Coordinates of C-alpha atoms in Angstrom, one line a residue:
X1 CA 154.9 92.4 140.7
X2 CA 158.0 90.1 140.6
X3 CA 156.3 87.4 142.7
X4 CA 153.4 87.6 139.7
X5 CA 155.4 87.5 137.0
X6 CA 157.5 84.3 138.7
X7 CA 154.1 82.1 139.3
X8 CA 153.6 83.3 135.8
X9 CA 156.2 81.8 134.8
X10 CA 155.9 78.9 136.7
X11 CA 152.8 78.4 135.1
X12 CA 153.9 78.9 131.7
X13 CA 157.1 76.3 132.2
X14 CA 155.5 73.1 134.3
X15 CA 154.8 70.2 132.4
X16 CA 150.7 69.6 131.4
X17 CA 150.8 66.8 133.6
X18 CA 152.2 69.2 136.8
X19 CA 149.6 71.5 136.3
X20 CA 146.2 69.3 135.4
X21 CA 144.1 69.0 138.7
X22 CA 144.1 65.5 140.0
X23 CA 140.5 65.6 141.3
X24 CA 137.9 64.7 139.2
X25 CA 135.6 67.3 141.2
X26 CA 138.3 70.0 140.4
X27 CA 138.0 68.8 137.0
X28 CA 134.6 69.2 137.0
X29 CA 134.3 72.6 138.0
X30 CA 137.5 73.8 135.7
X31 CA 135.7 72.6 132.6
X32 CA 132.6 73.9 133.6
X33 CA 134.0 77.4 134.5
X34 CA 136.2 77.6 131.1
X35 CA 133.0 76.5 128.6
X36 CA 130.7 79.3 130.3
X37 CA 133.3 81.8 129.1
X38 CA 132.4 80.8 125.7
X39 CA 128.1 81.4 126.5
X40 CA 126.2 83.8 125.3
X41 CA 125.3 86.0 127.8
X42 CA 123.3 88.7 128.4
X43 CA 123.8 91.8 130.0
X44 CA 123.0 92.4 133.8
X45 CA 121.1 95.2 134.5
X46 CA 122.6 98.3 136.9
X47 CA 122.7 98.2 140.2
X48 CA 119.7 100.8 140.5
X49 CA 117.5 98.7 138.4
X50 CA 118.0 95.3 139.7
X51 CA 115.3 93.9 142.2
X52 CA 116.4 93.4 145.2
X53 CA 115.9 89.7 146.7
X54 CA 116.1 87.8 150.1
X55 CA 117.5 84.1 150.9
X56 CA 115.6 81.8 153.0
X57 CA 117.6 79.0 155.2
X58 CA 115.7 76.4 156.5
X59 CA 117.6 74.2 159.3
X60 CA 117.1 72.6 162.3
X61 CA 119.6 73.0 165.5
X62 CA 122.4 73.0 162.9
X63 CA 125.4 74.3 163.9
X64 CA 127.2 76.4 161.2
X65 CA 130.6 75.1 162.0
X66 CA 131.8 72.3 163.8
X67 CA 133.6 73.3 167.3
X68 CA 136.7 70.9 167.8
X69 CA 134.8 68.6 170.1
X70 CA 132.5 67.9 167.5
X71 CA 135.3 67.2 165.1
X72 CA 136.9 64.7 168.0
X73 CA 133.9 63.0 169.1
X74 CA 133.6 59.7 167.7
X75 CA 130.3 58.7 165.7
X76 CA 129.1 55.3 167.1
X77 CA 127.5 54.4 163.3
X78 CA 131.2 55.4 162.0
X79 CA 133.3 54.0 164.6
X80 CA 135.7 57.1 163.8
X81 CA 135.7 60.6 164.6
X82 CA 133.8 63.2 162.4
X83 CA 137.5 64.3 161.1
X84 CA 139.1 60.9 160.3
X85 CA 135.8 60.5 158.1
X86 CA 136.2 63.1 156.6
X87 CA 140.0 63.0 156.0
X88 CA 139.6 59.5 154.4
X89 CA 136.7 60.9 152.5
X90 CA 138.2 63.9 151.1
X91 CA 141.8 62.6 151.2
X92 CA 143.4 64.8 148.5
X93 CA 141.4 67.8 149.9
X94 CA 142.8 66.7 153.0
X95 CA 146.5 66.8 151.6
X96 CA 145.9 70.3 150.0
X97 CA 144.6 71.7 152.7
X98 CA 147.8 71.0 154.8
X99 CA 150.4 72.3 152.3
X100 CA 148.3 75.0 151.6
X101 CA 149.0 75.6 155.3
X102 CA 152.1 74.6 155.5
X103 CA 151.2 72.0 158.3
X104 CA 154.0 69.4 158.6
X105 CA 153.0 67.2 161.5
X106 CA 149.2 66.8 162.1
X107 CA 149.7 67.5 165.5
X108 CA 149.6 70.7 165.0
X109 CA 146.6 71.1 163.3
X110 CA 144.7 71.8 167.1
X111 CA 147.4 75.1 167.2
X112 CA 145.5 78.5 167.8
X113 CA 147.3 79.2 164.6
X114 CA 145.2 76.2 162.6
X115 CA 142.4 75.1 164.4
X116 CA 139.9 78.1 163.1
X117 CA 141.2 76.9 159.2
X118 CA 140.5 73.1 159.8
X119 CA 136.8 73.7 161.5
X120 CA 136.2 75.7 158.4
X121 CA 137.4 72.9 155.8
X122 CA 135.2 70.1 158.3
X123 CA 132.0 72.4 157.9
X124 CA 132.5 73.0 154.0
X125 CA 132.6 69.6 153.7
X126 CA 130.0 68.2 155.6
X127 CA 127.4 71.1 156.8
X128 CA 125.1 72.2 154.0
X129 CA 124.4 75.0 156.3
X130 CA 128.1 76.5 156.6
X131 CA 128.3 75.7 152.7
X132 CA 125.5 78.4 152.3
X133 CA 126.1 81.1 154.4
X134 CA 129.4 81.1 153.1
X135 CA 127.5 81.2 149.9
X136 CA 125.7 84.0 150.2
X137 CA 128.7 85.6 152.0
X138 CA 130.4 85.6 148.9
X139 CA 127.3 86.7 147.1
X140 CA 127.6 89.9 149.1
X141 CA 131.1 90.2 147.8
X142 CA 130.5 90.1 144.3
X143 CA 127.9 92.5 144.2
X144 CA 129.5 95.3 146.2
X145 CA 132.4 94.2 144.0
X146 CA 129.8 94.8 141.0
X147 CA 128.8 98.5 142.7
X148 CA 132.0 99.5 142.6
X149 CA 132.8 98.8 139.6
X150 CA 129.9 100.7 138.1
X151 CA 131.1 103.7 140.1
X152 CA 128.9 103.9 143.1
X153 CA 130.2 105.7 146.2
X154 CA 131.0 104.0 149.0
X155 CA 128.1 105.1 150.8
X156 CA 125.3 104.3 148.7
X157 CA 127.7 100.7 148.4
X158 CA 126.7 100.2 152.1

């Protein structure tokens, strides 16, 4: 509860400029998010009523996530490897991802500890496949999430 109450406070204390995301994507999807709060919308339906559905992927010999030689490989159209491409590309996604990690020197980013975290931010980036499975992953989420909270048992859940 204290370390809450402290980014609370944090929050409530930085400067507008501090806290405004630099990104214009980020930016984007804030303003987005905070005018559908103010929407009309209707009710979902229960659990037990809603229809159930499926999700078709179509893709050809697309890998889900990039493997680290992938990653390294240099593109003979770019000149550069998939991952320098991408870290020029998404620079200041680049820089969050590494603080969020707490990654000082970029060597380290090919550590046992890292290397799972930085095929995952290559794929989101660049494989539309990887961007929907995790999609639909966090579909799944949200609506046992949704069961719960209407007070299904954990058995009927799964």
């Amino acid at each position: 509860f204290a370390m809450v109450l402290n980014k609370m406070h944090g929050l409530i204390s930085a400067h507008p400029d501090d806290v405004e995301p630099k990104s214009k994507e980020a930016k984007r999807r804030l303003t987005f998010f905070v005018n559908s709060l103010f929407m009309d919308i209707p009710n979902s339906p229960n659990m037990q009523d809603m229809m159930s559905w499926n999700v078709m992927t179509p893709f050809y010999s697309e890998d889900v996530t990039y493997n680290k030689s992938d990653l390294m490989k240099t593109e003979k159209t770019l000149g550069v490897s998939v991952l320098l491409y991408l870290q020029t590309l998404y620079k200041a996604d680049w820089q969050h991802f590494l603080e969020r990690n707490k990654i000082k020197d970029e060597t380290q980013i090919w550590s046992k500890k890292h290397v799972d975290e930085v095929r995952r931010w290559a794929s989101l980036r660049a494989q539309t496949l990887s961007r929907t499975v995790s999609g639909m992953m966090l579909n799944e989420k949200a609506l046992r999430l949704l069961a719960r909270l209407e007070g299904h048992d954990s058995e009927t859940i799964d």
